[in-house]
Structure formats: structure tokens, C-alpha cells
Amino acid sequence: MLCNDEMRKGILSRLKGYRYPHSLGVERAARWLAERYGGDVDKACAAAILHDITKHLSPQEQLNLCEKYGIIPCAVEKKEAKMLHGKTAAAIARTEYGMPEDVCAAIACHTTGRAGMTVLDKILYLADYIEETRDFSGVDKARELAQHSMDRALLYCYDQTLTDLVARGKSIHSDTIAAYNDLIWQGIHWRDE
Ligand code: DGI
Ligand code: FE
Ligand code: FE
């Protein structure tokens, strides 16, 4: 097991406020998705419990951790340094908890996704979106789609996220665009034809 009881307790004790029930929710959703879609349940749960371990840190603290771990922020990440919490969490997962590279990679891209997402990447991205404590508009549709197809649910999440980012005048990360294009180019759609 990647996270024994003691390790899991230690990780959970670092999660403050809302992040605690959220991360437990992501763990439950990740387990469900892994069982449903033939993913590795152990890796999915480990990625889930660790994915937001640095989310509470300030933009400056994110940048400091990047310096420490040799992560080079892109232009968007410099402006939106909180977005770096996936990459900094992956560095902690690797160095402090000895997680395997595929788990670290899923954690690193959980906010944006990326081109060529693995089953584990998709499980964590989707679980983060649909977990039980989330209540933003569209979450029920995402949950419904996730019962039948991870790719369709994923594309729906990107439609919602991109629309929201554009409406708020935010810059779009190149990995967000790459993940979206990848789904489109595979012919994925979420609306019924
Ligand atoms: O950490 P969580 O809140 O659980 O969720 P998350 O890691 O998916 O982060 C969500 C935030 O990330 C949300 O405020 C939107 C932001 N985000 C995701 N993709 C992009 C982005 N922000 C910008 N500016 N550009 C992106 O491409
Ligand atoms: Fe996150
Ligand atoms: Fe999260």
C-alpha cells in the first residue's frame, strides 16, 4: 500500500479547514472512478489525499517552493502562482512521501490537465471536480457524465472551466488548452448527438 494508516493520518493532519473534507471527498471519488474504469485504486487514493497538500500556501510561498525544487514557472503561473500548488504538491509527494512518478505526475497536472492524460491523471482531475462537497453549477452534469465516460465528463469540465476563466478575464494555461484540444481531436463530445 502506498499510504499506510499512519502516513494517511499524517498527510490529513496537514490539511486545514475545507481542504480536509475536500481531500477525503476526492479520495472517495477517485476510488469510485478507479474501480469503475480499471484504474489503480491504491495510486488513485494516494494521489487524491496528497493533491492539495500545498494549496494553503501563498503565491510567494509557492514560488519559493518552486525555487527549492527546481520547478520553472511559465508566464501564466508567474501571474497566477496559486496554480503552482499541483506542481509543488507533486514535489512534496515525491521527496517527503516517496510516491511513484505516475502518482506525482497526476498530482502535478491536477489543476490544468495536459495533452495525453493517463487514466490516473483523468481520475484525479475528475475526482477533484465531482467530489461530494462540491456544489458549483454544472457539477451534477459532470457527475452524471462520469458514470458513463471519463472523457466526456472531462470535456464537460473543460467547457465549464474555460467558459468561467474567460468570463472572469483570466489567462489560460497552455496545458489547459492542450488537454482540451486533445479531447476535441479525439472526437470526444459530451452533448448527445
Ligand atoms: O485546488 P482545488 O480548488 O481543489 O482545484 P484546482 O486545483 O482544480 O484549482 C482550481 C482553480 O484553478 C480555479 O480557480 C481555476 C484555476 N485554473 C484552472 N485552470 C486554469 C486556472 N486558472 C487560470 N488562470 N488558467 C487556467 O488555465
Ligand atoms: Fe488543487
Ligand atoms: Fe482539490
PDB file of C-alpha atoms and ligand atoms in Angstrom:
ATOM      1  CA  MET A   1       0.000   0.000   0.000  1.00  0.00           C
ATOM      2  CA  LEU A   2       1.340   3.451  -0.934  1.00  0.00           C
ATOM      3  CA  CYS A   3      -0.218   5.227   2.064  1.00  0.00           C
ATOM      4  CA  ASN A   4      -0.474   3.136   5.214  1.00  0.00           C
ATOM      5  CA  ASP A   5      -2.789   4.314   8.020  1.00  0.00           C
ATOM      6  CA  GLU A   6      -0.079   6.277   9.792  1.00  0.00           C
ATOM      7  CA  MET A   7       1.042   8.061   6.633  1.00  0.00           C
ATOM      8  CA  ARG A   8      -2.543   8.848   5.652  1.00  0.00           C
ATOM      9  CA  LYS A   9      -3.199  10.321   9.104  1.00  0.00           C
ATOM     10  CA  GLY A  10      -0.016  12.413   8.873  1.00  0.00           C
ATOM     11  CA  ILE A  11      -1.000  13.759   5.460  1.00  0.00           C
ATOM     12  CA  LEU A  12      -4.579  14.512   6.558  1.00  0.00           C
ATOM     13  CA  SER A  13      -3.291  16.385   9.626  1.00  0.00           C
ATOM     14  CA  ARG A  14      -1.545  18.863   7.278  1.00  0.00           C
ATOM     15  CA  LEU A  15      -4.840  19.747   5.548  1.00  0.00           C
ATOM     16  CA  LYS A  16      -6.537  22.777   7.056  1.00  0.00           C
ATOM     17  CA  GLY A  17     -10.189  23.820   7.021  1.00  0.00           C
ATOM     18  CA  TYR A  18     -12.176  22.974   3.887  1.00  0.00           C
ATOM     19  CA  ARG A  19      -9.203  21.149   2.336  1.00  0.00           C
ATOM     20  CA  TYR A  20      -9.712  18.276   4.799  1.00  0.00           C
ATOM     21  CA  PRO A  21     -13.277  17.242   3.840  1.00  0.00           C
ATOM     22  CA  HIS A  22     -12.478  18.146   0.203  1.00  0.00           C
ATOM     23  CA  SER A  23      -9.488  15.802   0.071  1.00  0.00           C
ATOM     24  CA  LEU A  24     -11.468  12.982   1.719  1.00  0.00           C
ATOM     25  CA  GLY A  25     -14.181  13.606  -0.897  1.00  0.00           C
ATOM     26  CA  VAL A  26     -11.597  13.449  -3.686  1.00  0.00           C
ATOM     27  CA  GLU A  27     -10.279  10.186  -2.223  1.00  0.00           C
ATOM     28  CA  ARG A  28     -13.785   8.636  -2.252  1.00  0.00           C
ATOM     29  CA  ALA A  29     -14.483   9.862  -5.790  1.00  0.00           C
ATOM     30  CA  ALA A  30     -11.056   8.700  -7.000  1.00  0.00           C
ATOM     31  CA  ARG A  31     -11.654   5.243  -5.526  1.00  0.00           C
ATOM     32  CA  TRP A  32     -15.046   5.069  -7.263  1.00  0.00           C
ATOM     33  CA  LEU A  33     -13.625   6.167 -10.636  1.00  0.00           C
ATOM     34  CA  ALA A  34     -10.629   3.804 -10.379  1.00  0.00           C
ATOM     35  CA  GLU A  35     -12.932   0.856  -9.634  1.00  0.00           C
ATOM     36  CA  ARG A  36     -15.287   1.832 -12.436  1.00  0.00           C
ATOM     37  CA  TYR A  37     -12.660   2.480 -15.115  1.00  0.00           C
ATOM     38  CA  GLY A  38      -9.970  -0.063 -14.270  1.00  0.00           C
ATOM     39  CA  GLY A  39      -7.544   2.370 -12.664  1.00  0.00           C
ATOM     40  CA  ASP A  40      -5.116   1.595  -9.844  1.00  0.00           C
ATOM     41  CA  VAL A  41      -7.168   2.215  -6.672  1.00  0.00           C
ATOM     42  CA  ASP A  42      -4.127   2.490  -4.419  1.00  0.00           C
ATOM     43  CA  LYS A  43      -2.431   5.094  -6.633  1.00  0.00           C
ATOM     44  CA  ALA A  44      -5.682   6.984  -7.177  1.00  0.00           C
ATOM     45  CA  CYS A  45      -6.289   7.265  -3.413  1.00  0.00           C
ATOM     46  CA  ALA A  46      -2.691   8.291  -2.678  1.00  0.00           C
ATOM     47  CA  ALA A  47      -2.818  10.983  -5.384  1.00  0.00           C
ATOM     48  CA  ALA A  48      -6.171  12.207  -4.040  1.00  0.00           C
ATOM     49  CA  ILE A  49      -5.094  12.598  -0.447  1.00  0.00           C
ATOM     50  CA  LEU A  50      -1.900  14.469  -1.442  1.00  0.00           C
ATOM     51  CA  HIS A  51      -3.126  16.601  -4.365  1.00  0.00           C
ATOM     52  CA  ASP A  52      -3.828  19.844  -2.440  1.00  0.00           C
ATOM     53  CA  ILE A  53      -1.205  19.451   0.315  1.00  0.00           C
ATOM     54  CA  THR A  54       0.356  22.852  -0.591  1.00  0.00           C
ATOM     55  CA  LYS A  55      -2.837  24.683  -1.600  1.00  0.00           C
ATOM     56  CA  HIS A  56      -2.888  26.769   1.612  1.00  0.00           C
ATOM     57  CA  LEU A  57       0.463  28.404   0.777  1.00  0.00           C
ATOM     58  CA  SER A  58       0.646  31.991  -0.515  1.00  0.00           C
ATOM     59  CA  PRO A  59       1.745  32.859  -4.067  1.00  0.00           C
ATOM     60  CA  GLN A  60       5.175  33.859  -2.726  1.00  0.00           C
ATOM     61  CA  GLU A  61       5.481  30.581  -0.796  1.00  0.00           C
ATOM     62  CA  GLN A  62       4.549  28.675  -3.989  1.00  0.00           C
ATOM     63  CA  LEU A  63       7.336  30.490  -5.841  1.00  0.00           C
ATOM     64  CA  ASN A  64       9.786  29.759  -3.007  1.00  0.00           C
ATOM     65  CA  LEU A  65       8.972  26.036  -3.203  1.00  0.00           C
ATOM     66  CA  CYS A  66       9.459  26.151  -6.985  1.00  0.00           C
ATOM     67  CA  GLU A  67      12.917  27.590  -6.440  1.00  0.00           C
ATOM     68  CA  LYS A  68      13.660  24.864  -3.883  1.00  0.00           C
ATOM     69  CA  TYR A  69      12.526  22.012  -6.141  1.00  0.00           C
ATOM     70  CA  GLY A  70      13.748  23.366  -9.487  1.00  0.00           C
ATOM     71  CA  ILE A  71      10.272  23.988 -10.908  1.00  0.00           C
ATOM     72  CA  ILE A  72      10.343  26.748 -13.535  1.00  0.00           C
ATOM     73  CA  PRO A  73       7.018  28.648 -13.623  1.00  0.00           C
ATOM     74  CA  CYS A  74       5.632  29.655 -17.035  1.00  0.00           C
ATOM     75  CA  ALA A  75       4.265  33.175 -17.700  1.00  0.00           C
ATOM     76  CA  VAL A  76       0.723  32.211 -16.629  1.00  0.00           C
ATOM     77  CA  GLU A  77       1.986  30.505 -13.460  1.00  0.00           C
ATOM     78  CA  LYS A  78       4.025  33.590 -12.538  1.00  0.00           C
ATOM     79  CA  LYS A  79       0.856  35.699 -12.672  1.00  0.00           C
ATOM     80  CA  GLU A  80      -1.345  33.046 -11.037  1.00  0.00           C
ATOM     81  CA  ALA A  81       1.129  31.499  -8.627  1.00  0.00           C
ATOM     82  CA  LYS A  82      -1.578  29.628  -6.672  1.00  0.00           C
ATOM     83  CA  MET A  83      -1.899  27.451  -9.790  1.00  0.00           C
ATOM     84  CA  LEU A  84       1.528  26.059  -8.909  1.00  0.00           C
ATOM     85  CA  HIS A  85       0.105  24.138  -5.941  1.00  0.00           C
ATOM     86  CA  GLY A  86      -0.205  20.977  -8.079  1.00  0.00           C
ATOM     87  CA  LYS A  87       3.449  21.061  -9.063  1.00  0.00           C
ATOM     88  CA  THR A  88       4.644  21.908  -5.556  1.00  0.00           C
ATOM     89  CA  ALA A  89       2.395  19.184  -4.076  1.00  0.00           C
ATOM     90  CA  ALA A  90       3.937  16.700  -6.531  1.00  0.00           C
ATOM     91  CA  ALA A  91       7.419  17.694  -5.335  1.00  0.00           C
ATOM     92  CA  ILE A  92       6.354  17.067  -1.710  1.00  0.00           C
ATOM     93  CA  ALA A  93       4.720  13.751  -2.680  1.00  0.00           C
ATOM     94  CA  ARG A  94       7.975  12.646  -4.317  1.00  0.00           C
ATOM     95  CA  THR A  95      10.507  13.894  -1.789  1.00  0.00           C
ATOM     96  CA  GLU A  96       8.660  13.577   1.537  1.00  0.00           C
ATOM     97  CA  TYR A  97       6.389  10.615   0.810  1.00  0.00           C
ATOM     98  CA  GLY A  98       8.335   8.676  -1.849  1.00  0.00           C
ATOM     99  CA  MET A  99       5.395   8.453  -4.248  1.00  0.00           C
ATOM    100  CA  PRO A 100       5.985   6.835  -7.672  1.00  0.00           C
ATOM    101  CA  GLU A 101       6.357   9.098 -10.724  1.00  0.00           C
ATOM    102  CA  ASP A 102       2.911   8.405 -12.201  1.00  0.00           C
ATOM    103  CA  VAL A 103       1.237   9.477  -8.939  1.00  0.00           C
ATOM    104  CA  CYS A 104       3.417  12.631  -8.820  1.00  0.00           C
ATOM    105  CA  ALA A 105       2.601  13.402 -12.459  1.00  0.00           C
ATOM    106  CA  ALA A 106      -1.155  13.148 -11.809  1.00  0.00           C
ATOM    107  CA  ILE A 107      -0.811  15.470  -8.802  1.00  0.00           C
ATOM    108  CA  ALA A 108       1.339  17.914 -10.810  1.00  0.00           C
ATOM    109  CA  CYS A 109      -1.274  18.301 -13.569  1.00  0.00           C
ATOM    110  CA  HIS A 110      -4.463  18.099 -11.477  1.00  0.00           C
ATOM    111  CA  THR A 111      -5.360  21.789 -11.937  1.00  0.00           C
ATOM    112  CA  THR A 112      -4.841  22.039 -15.706  1.00  0.00           C
ATOM    113  CA  GLY A 113      -4.681  18.511 -17.080  1.00  0.00           C
ATOM    114  CA  ARG A 114      -2.321  18.051 -20.034  1.00  0.00           C
ATOM    115  CA  ALA A 115      -2.126  16.524 -23.501  1.00  0.00           C
ATOM    116  CA  GLY A 116      -2.089  12.720 -23.369  1.00  0.00           C
ATOM    117  CA  MET A 117      -3.601  12.387 -19.915  1.00  0.00           C
ATOM    118  CA  THR A 118      -3.199   8.924 -18.368  1.00  0.00           C
ATOM    119  CA  VAL A 119      -6.108   7.082 -16.731  1.00  0.00           C
ATOM    120  CA  LEU A 120      -4.666   8.128 -13.346  1.00  0.00           C
ATOM    121  CA  ASP A 121      -4.427  11.811 -14.441  1.00  0.00           C
ATOM    122  CA  LYS A 122      -8.063  11.691 -15.566  1.00  0.00           C
ATOM    123  CA  ILE A 123      -9.239  10.033 -12.346  1.00  0.00           C
ATOM    124  CA  LEU A 124      -7.637  12.725 -10.170  1.00  0.00           C
ATOM    125  CA  TYR A 125      -8.753  15.651 -12.362  1.00  0.00           C
ATOM    126  CA  LEU A 126     -12.349  14.392 -12.445  1.00  0.00           C
ATOM    127  CA  ALA A 127     -12.486  13.333  -8.791  1.00  0.00           C
ATOM    128  CA  ASP A 128     -11.308  16.842  -7.825  1.00  0.00           C
ATOM    129  CA  TYR A 129     -14.199  18.299  -9.832  1.00  0.00           C
ATOM    130  CA  ILE A 130     -17.075  15.971  -8.883  1.00  0.00           C
ATOM    131  CA  GLU A 131     -16.315  15.039  -5.261  1.00  0.00           C
ATOM    132  CA  GLU A 132     -19.290  15.151  -2.899  1.00  0.00           C
ATOM    133  CA  THR A 133     -18.604  18.505  -1.184  1.00  0.00           C
ATOM    134  CA  ARG A 134     -18.507  20.423  -4.495  1.00  0.00           C
ATOM    135  CA  ASP A 135     -21.701  22.348  -5.216  1.00  0.00           C
ATOM    136  CA  PHE A 136     -20.948  24.712  -8.108  1.00  0.00           C
ATOM    137  CA  SER A 137     -23.275  24.886 -11.090  1.00  0.00           C
ATOM    138  CA  GLY A 138     -22.754  22.053 -13.539  1.00  0.00           C
ATOM    139  CA  VAL A 139     -21.322  19.627 -11.011  1.00  0.00           C
ATOM    140  CA  ASP A 140     -24.360  17.310 -11.232  1.00  0.00           C
ATOM    141  CA  LYS A 141     -23.998  17.121 -15.014  1.00  0.00           C
ATOM    142  CA  ALA A 142     -20.301  16.269 -14.596  1.00  0.00           C
ATOM    143  CA  ARG A 143     -21.213  13.532 -12.061  1.00  0.00           C
ATOM    144  CA  GLU A 144     -23.809  12.099 -14.432  1.00  0.00           C
ATOM    145  CA  LEU A 145     -21.388  12.042 -17.386  1.00  0.00           C
ATOM    146  CA  ALA A 146     -18.687  10.465 -15.174  1.00  0.00           C
ATOM    147  CA  GLN A 147     -20.934   7.431 -14.667  1.00  0.00           C
ATOM    148  CA  HIS A 148     -20.604   6.569 -18.353  1.00  0.00           C
ATOM    149  CA  SER A 149     -17.426   8.113 -19.770  1.00  0.00           C
ATOM    150  CA  MET A 150     -14.412   9.785 -18.160  1.00  0.00           C
ATOM    151  CA  ASP A 151     -13.533  11.517 -21.444  1.00  0.00           C
ATOM    152  CA  ARG A 152     -16.989  13.028 -21.923  1.00  0.00           C
ATOM    153  CA  ALA A 153     -17.087  14.146 -18.298  1.00  0.00           C
ATOM    154  CA  LEU A 154     -13.591  15.596 -18.674  1.00  0.00           C
ATOM    155  CA  LEU A 155     -14.533  17.578 -21.765  1.00  0.00           C
ATOM    156  CA  TYR A 156     -17.574  18.928 -19.921  1.00  0.00           C
ATOM    157  CA  CYS A 157     -15.286  20.072 -17.075  1.00  0.00           C
ATOM    158  CA  TYR A 158     -13.065  21.869 -19.595  1.00  0.00           C
ATOM    159  CA  ASP A 159     -16.058  23.567 -21.233  1.00  0.00           C
ATOM    160  CA  GLN A 160     -17.175  24.839 -17.818  1.00  0.00           C
ATOM    161  CA  THR A 161     -13.686  25.831 -16.658  1.00  0.00           C
ATOM    162  CA  LEU A 162     -12.716  27.619 -19.883  1.00  0.00           C
ATOM    163  CA  THR A 163     -16.045  29.488 -20.015  1.00  0.00           C
ATOM    164  CA  ASP A 164     -15.582  30.542 -16.393  1.00  0.00           C
ATOM    165  CA  LEU A 165     -11.961  31.645 -16.885  1.00  0.00           C
ATOM    166  CA  VAL A 166     -12.857  33.702 -19.972  1.00  0.00           C
ATOM    167  CA  ALA A 167     -15.845  35.270 -18.158  1.00  0.00           C
ATOM    168  CA  ARG A 168     -13.513  36.289 -15.315  1.00  0.00           C
ATOM    169  CA  GLY A 169     -10.857  37.670 -17.677  1.00  0.00           C
ATOM    170  CA  LYS A 170      -8.246  35.137 -16.564  1.00  0.00           C
ATOM    171  CA  SER A 171      -5.342  33.907 -18.654  1.00  0.00           C
ATOM    172  CA  ILE A 172      -5.472  30.296 -19.870  1.00  0.00           C
ATOM    173  CA  HIS A 173      -2.608  27.901 -19.140  1.00  0.00           C
ATOM    174  CA  SER A 174      -1.123  26.153 -22.188  1.00  0.00           C
ATOM    175  CA  ASP A 175      -1.697  22.753 -20.522  1.00  0.00           C
ATOM    176  CA  THR A 176      -5.409  23.543 -20.106  1.00  0.00           C
ATOM    177  CA  ILE A 177      -5.630  24.290 -23.844  1.00  0.00           C
ATOM    178  CA  ALA A 178      -3.545  21.231 -24.734  1.00  0.00           C
ATOM    179  CA  ALA A 179      -5.814  18.950 -22.688  1.00  0.00           C
ATOM    180  CA  TYR A 180      -8.937  20.458 -24.244  1.00  0.00           C
ATOM    181  CA  ASN A 181      -7.588  20.180 -27.813  1.00  0.00           C
ATOM    182  CA  ASP A 182      -6.544  16.587 -27.189  1.00  0.00           C
ATOM    183  CA  LEU A 183     -10.127  15.617 -26.276  1.00  0.00           C
ATOM    184  CA  ILE A 184     -11.591  17.543 -29.228  1.00  0.00           C
ATOM    185  CA  TRP A 185      -9.141  15.941 -31.664  1.00  0.00           C
ATOM    186  CA  GLN A 186     -10.143  12.500 -30.379  1.00  0.00           C
ATOM    187  CA  GLY A 187     -13.719  13.309 -31.384  1.00  0.00           C
ATOM    188  CA  ILE A 188     -14.982  13.414 -27.787  1.00  0.00           C
ATOM    189  CA  HIS A 189     -18.252  15.293 -27.194  1.00  0.00           C
ATOM    190  CA  TRP A 190     -20.465  15.500 -24.135  1.00  0.00           C
ATOM    191  CA  ARG A 191     -23.746  16.653 -25.651  1.00  0.00           C
ATOM    192  CA  ASP A 192     -25.967  13.901 -27.020  1.00  0.00           C
ATOM    193  CA  GLU A 193     -25.799  13.955 -30.810  1.00  0.00           C
TER     194      GLU A 193
HETATM  195  O1  DGI B   1      -7.345  23.121  -5.686  1.00  0.00           O
HETATM  196  P1  DGI B   1      -8.818  22.988  -5.968  1.00  0.00           P
HETATM  197  O2  DGI B   1      -9.581  24.229  -5.611  1.00  0.00           O
HETATM  198  O3  DGI B   1      -9.420  21.771  -5.353  1.00  0.00           O
HETATM  199  O4  DGI B   1      -9.000  22.807  -7.563  1.00  0.00           O
HETATM  200  P2  DGI B   1      -7.932  23.033  -8.733  1.00  0.00           P
HETATM  201  O5  DGI B   1      -6.598  22.568  -8.334  1.00  0.00           O
HETATM  202  O6  DGI B   1      -8.554  22.418  -9.952  1.00  0.00           O
HETATM  203  O7  DGI B   1      -7.845  24.592  -8.904  1.00  0.00           O
HETATM  204  C1  DGI B   1      -8.944  25.279  -9.403  1.00  0.00           C
HETATM  205  C2  DGI B   1      -8.516  26.676  -9.745  1.00  0.00           C
HETATM  206  O8  DGI B   1      -7.544  26.659 -10.788  1.00  0.00           O
HETATM  207  C3  DGI B   1      -9.683  27.507 -10.241  1.00  0.00           C
HETATM  208  O9  DGI B   1      -9.697  28.721  -9.507  1.00  0.00           O
HETATM  209  C4  DGI B   1      -9.381  27.776 -11.678  1.00  0.00           C
HETATM  210  C5  DGI B   1      -7.879  27.625 -11.727  1.00  0.00           C
HETATM  211  N1  DGI B   1      -7.430  27.240 -13.077  1.00  0.00           N
HETATM  212  C6  DGI B   1      -7.519  26.040 -13.686  1.00  0.00           C
HETATM  213  N2  DGI B   1      -7.040  26.114 -14.946  1.00  0.00           N
HETATM  214  C7  DGI B   1      -6.617  27.393 -15.124  1.00  0.00           C
HETATM  215  C8  DGI B   1      -6.862  28.118 -13.927  1.00  0.00           C
HETATM  216  N3  DGI B   1      -6.572  29.432 -13.772  1.00  0.00           N
HETATM  217  C9  DGI B   1      -6.036  30.065 -14.826  1.00  0.00           C
HETATM  218  N4  DGI B   1      -5.762  31.369 -14.729  1.00  0.00           N
HETATM  219  N5  DGI B   1      -5.774  29.432 -16.020  1.00  0.00           N
HETATM  220  C10 DGI B   1      -6.023  28.104 -16.230  1.00  0.00           C
HETATM  221  O10 DGI B   1      -5.770  27.581 -17.316  1.00  0.00           O
HETATM  222 FE    FE B   2      -5.966  21.745  -6.462  1.00  0.00          FE
HETATM  223 FE    FE B   3      -8.573  19.871  -4.995  1.00  0.00          FE
END
